[in-house]
PDB file of C-alpha atoms in Angstrom:
ATOM      1  CA  MET A  64     -96.579   6.942 -23.180  1.00  0.00           C
ATOM      2  CA  ASP A  65     -98.113   4.057 -25.120  1.00  0.00           C
ATOM      3  CA  VAL A  66    -100.180   1.885 -22.751  1.00  0.00           C
ATOM      4  CA  ARG A  67    -101.551  -1.498 -23.748  1.00  0.00           C
ATOM      5  CA  ARG A  68    -104.292  -3.610 -22.230  1.00  0.00           C
ATOM      6  CA  ILE A  69    -103.171  -7.230 -21.901  1.00  0.00           C
ATOM      7  CA  THR A  70    -104.298 -10.290 -20.003  1.00  0.00           C
ATOM      8  CA  ILE A  71    -101.993 -12.669 -18.183  1.00  0.00           C
ATOM      9  CA  ASN A  72    -103.110 -16.135 -17.097  1.00  0.00           C
ATOM     10  CA  ILE A  73    -101.450 -17.331 -13.895  1.00  0.00           C
ATOM     11  CA  ALA A  74    -102.561 -20.445 -12.036  1.00  0.00           C
ATOM     12  CA  GLY A  75    -105.843 -20.559 -13.925  1.00  0.00           C
ATOM     13  CA  ARG A  76    -106.784 -16.960 -13.201  1.00  0.00           C
ATOM     14  CA  ILE A  77    -106.927 -14.180 -15.739  1.00  0.00           C
ATOM     15  CA  TYR A  78    -105.335 -10.874 -14.779  1.00  0.00           C
ATOM     16  CA  PRO A  79    -106.178  -7.887 -16.999  1.00  0.00           C
ATOM     17  CA  LEU A  80    -103.391  -5.317 -16.922  1.00  0.00           C
ATOM     18  CA  ASN A  81    -102.717  -1.892 -18.375  1.00  0.00           C
ATOM     19  CA  VAL A  82     -98.989  -1.816 -19.066  1.00  0.00           C
ATOM     20  CA  PRO A  83     -96.530   0.420 -20.866  1.00  0.00           C
ATOM     21  CA  ALA A  84     -95.880  -1.010 -24.331  1.00  0.00           C
ATOM     22  CA  ALA A  85     -92.182  -1.306 -23.501  1.00  0.00           C
ATOM     23  CA  GLU A  86     -92.993  -3.704 -20.633  1.00  0.00           C
ATOM     24  CA  GLU A  87     -95.509  -5.913 -22.443  1.00  0.00           C
ATOM     25  CA  GLU A  88     -93.035  -8.503 -23.726  1.00  0.00           C
ATOM     26  CA  THR A  89     -91.316  -8.762 -20.335  1.00  0.00           C
ATOM     27  CA  LEU A  90     -94.609  -9.245 -18.491  1.00  0.00           C
ATOM     28  CA  ARG A  91     -95.736 -11.937 -20.905  1.00  0.00           C
ATOM     29  CA  LYS A  92     -92.368 -13.695 -20.573  1.00  0.00           C
ATOM     30  CA  VAL A  93     -92.530 -13.590 -16.769  1.00  0.00           C
ATOM     31  CA  GLY A  94     -96.128 -14.842 -16.827  1.00  0.00           C
ATOM     32  CA  LYS A  95     -95.046 -17.840 -18.909  1.00  0.00           C
ATOM     33  CA  GLN A  96     -92.092 -18.405 -16.604  1.00  0.00           C
ATOM     34  CA  ILE A  97     -94.407 -18.482 -13.582  1.00  0.00           C
ATOM     35  CA  GLU A  98     -96.780 -20.890 -15.353  1.00  0.00           C
ATOM     36  CA  ASN A  99     -93.850 -23.186 -16.186  1.00  0.00           C
ATOM     37  CA  MET A 100     -92.611 -23.033 -12.602  1.00  0.00           C
ATOM     38  CA  ILE A 101     -96.065 -23.951 -11.307  1.00  0.00           C
ATOM     39  CA  LYS A 102     -96.203 -26.953 -13.650  1.00  0.00           C
ATOM     40  CA  ASP A 103     -92.708 -27.977 -12.540  1.00  0.00           C
ATOM     41  CA  PHE A 104     -93.623 -27.789  -8.849  1.00  0.00           C
ATOM     42  CA  GLU A 105     -96.852 -29.710  -9.448  1.00  0.00           C
ATOM     43  CA  GLN A 106     -95.084 -32.475 -11.385  1.00  0.00           C
ATOM     44  CA  ASN A 107     -91.843 -32.834  -9.461  1.00  0.00           C
ATOM     45  CA  PHE A 108     -92.824 -32.020  -5.889  1.00  0.00           C
ATOM     46  CA  ASP A 109     -96.340 -33.421  -5.661  1.00  0.00           C
ATOM     47  CA  VAL A 110     -97.790 -29.956  -5.099  1.00  0.00           C
ATOM     48  CA  ARG A 111    -101.518 -30.066  -5.738  1.00  0.00           C
ATOM     49  CA  ASP A 112    -102.638 -26.716  -4.339  1.00  0.00           C
ATOM     50  CA  LYS A 113    -102.098 -23.711  -6.623  1.00  0.00           C
ATOM     51  CA  GLN A 114    -101.521 -21.504  -3.567  1.00  0.00           C
ATOM     52  CA  ASP A 115     -98.595 -23.713  -2.496  1.00  0.00           C
ATOM     53  CA  ALA A 116     -97.172 -23.683  -6.024  1.00  0.00           C
ATOM     54  CA  LEU A 117     -97.456 -19.884  -6.165  1.00  0.00           C
ATOM     55  CA  ALA A 118     -95.752 -19.574  -2.776  1.00  0.00           C
ATOM     56  CA  MET A 119     -92.895 -21.747  -4.020  1.00  0.00           C
ATOM     57  CA  CYS A 120     -92.637 -19.599  -7.177  1.00  0.00           C
ATOM     58  CA  ALA A 121     -92.506 -16.444  -5.073  1.00  0.00           C
ATOM     59  CA  LEU A 122     -89.782 -17.963  -2.900  1.00  0.00           C
ATOM     60  CA  LYS A 123     -87.718 -19.060  -5.900  1.00  0.00           C
ATOM     61  CA  LEU A 124     -88.095 -15.762  -7.766  1.00  0.00           C
ATOM     62  CA  GLY A 125     -87.346 -13.769  -4.606  1.00  0.00           C
ATOM     63  CA  THR A 126     -84.235 -15.843  -3.973  1.00  0.00           C
ATOM     64  CA  ASN A 127     -83.076 -15.305  -7.558  1.00  0.00           C
ATOM     65  CA  ALA A 128     -83.655 -11.558  -7.276  1.00  0.00           C
ATOM     66  CA  GLU A 129     -81.730 -11.373  -4.005  1.00  0.00           C
ATOM     67  CA  MET A 130     -78.813 -13.329  -5.484  1.00  0.00           C
ATOM     68  CA  VAL A 131     -78.658 -10.952  -8.456  1.00  0.00           C
ATOM     69  CA  SER A 132     -78.793  -7.967  -6.089  1.00  0.00           C
ATOM     70  CA  LEU A 133     -75.927  -9.329  -3.981  1.00  0.00           C
ATOM     71  CA  ALA A 134     -73.857 -10.049  -7.102  1.00  0.00           C
ATOM     72  CA  ASN A 135     -74.499  -6.489  -8.341  1.00  0.00           C
ATOM     73  CA  GLU A 136     -73.412  -5.036  -4.985  1.00  0.00           C
ATOM     74  CA  LYS A 137     -70.228  -7.124  -5.103  1.00  0.00           C
ATOM     75  CA  ASN A 138     -69.505  -5.990  -8.671  1.00  0.00           C
ATOM     76  CA  ILE A 139     -70.084  -2.332  -7.784  1.00  0.00           C
ATOM     77  CA  LYS A 140     -67.800  -2.594  -4.750  1.00  0.00           C
ATOM     78  CA  SER A 141     -65.096  -4.274  -6.835  1.00  0.00           C
ATOM     79  CA  ALA A 142     -65.362  -1.655  -9.580  1.00  0.00           C
ATOM     80  CA  SER A 143     -65.231   1.163  -7.025  1.00  0.00           C
ATOM     81  CA  GLU A 144     -62.088  -0.309  -5.460  1.00  0.00           C
ATOM     82  CA  ARG A 145     -60.427  -0.636  -8.871  1.00  0.00           C
ATOM     83  CA  LEU A 146     -61.335   2.950  -9.760  1.00  0.00           C
ATOM     84  CA  ALA A 147     -59.943   4.169  -6.435  1.00  0.00           C
ATOM     85  CA  ASN A 148     -56.687   2.306  -7.152  1.00  0.00           C
ATOM     86  CA  ILE A 149     -56.494   3.802 -10.648  1.00  0.00           C
ATOM     87  CA  ASN A 150     -57.141   7.278  -9.248  1.00  0.00           C
ATOM     88  CA  GLN A 151     -54.439   6.766  -6.660  1.00  0.00           C
ATOM     89  CA  MET A 152     -51.948   5.597  -9.315  1.00  0.00           C
ATOM     90  CA  LEU A 153     -52.806   8.571 -11.521  1.00  0.00           C
ATOM     91  CA  GLY A 154     -52.372  10.902  -8.575  1.00  0.00           C
ATOM     92  CA  ASP A 155     -49.047   9.335  -7.668  1.00  0.00           C
ATOM     93  CA  SER A 156     -47.744   9.563 -11.254  1.00  0.00           C
ATOM     94  CA  GLY A 157     -48.490  13.265 -11.431  1.00  0.00           C
ATOM     95  CA  LYS A 158     -46.060  14.117  -8.628  1.00  0.00           C
TER      96      LYS A 158
END
């Protein structure tokens, strides 16, 4: 596995990371997203403390992740129900 050493700057701190090459682009993108969120919170919500901005980022990203998870569960349930209906119709047609 190809591992790369990268640095990510979040809230003025440098974080050196060893990451799989396949994840490098994603980590850099997320780091930039967090930086942009911090700037947005500082500008639009009068947040001056980096800790508060990071907490708000964590809350927003956690909420987004939970919403995606719930949507995925709903989609899986819907697909399972449709497959069960198709199976039932196929079983009924074979009689």
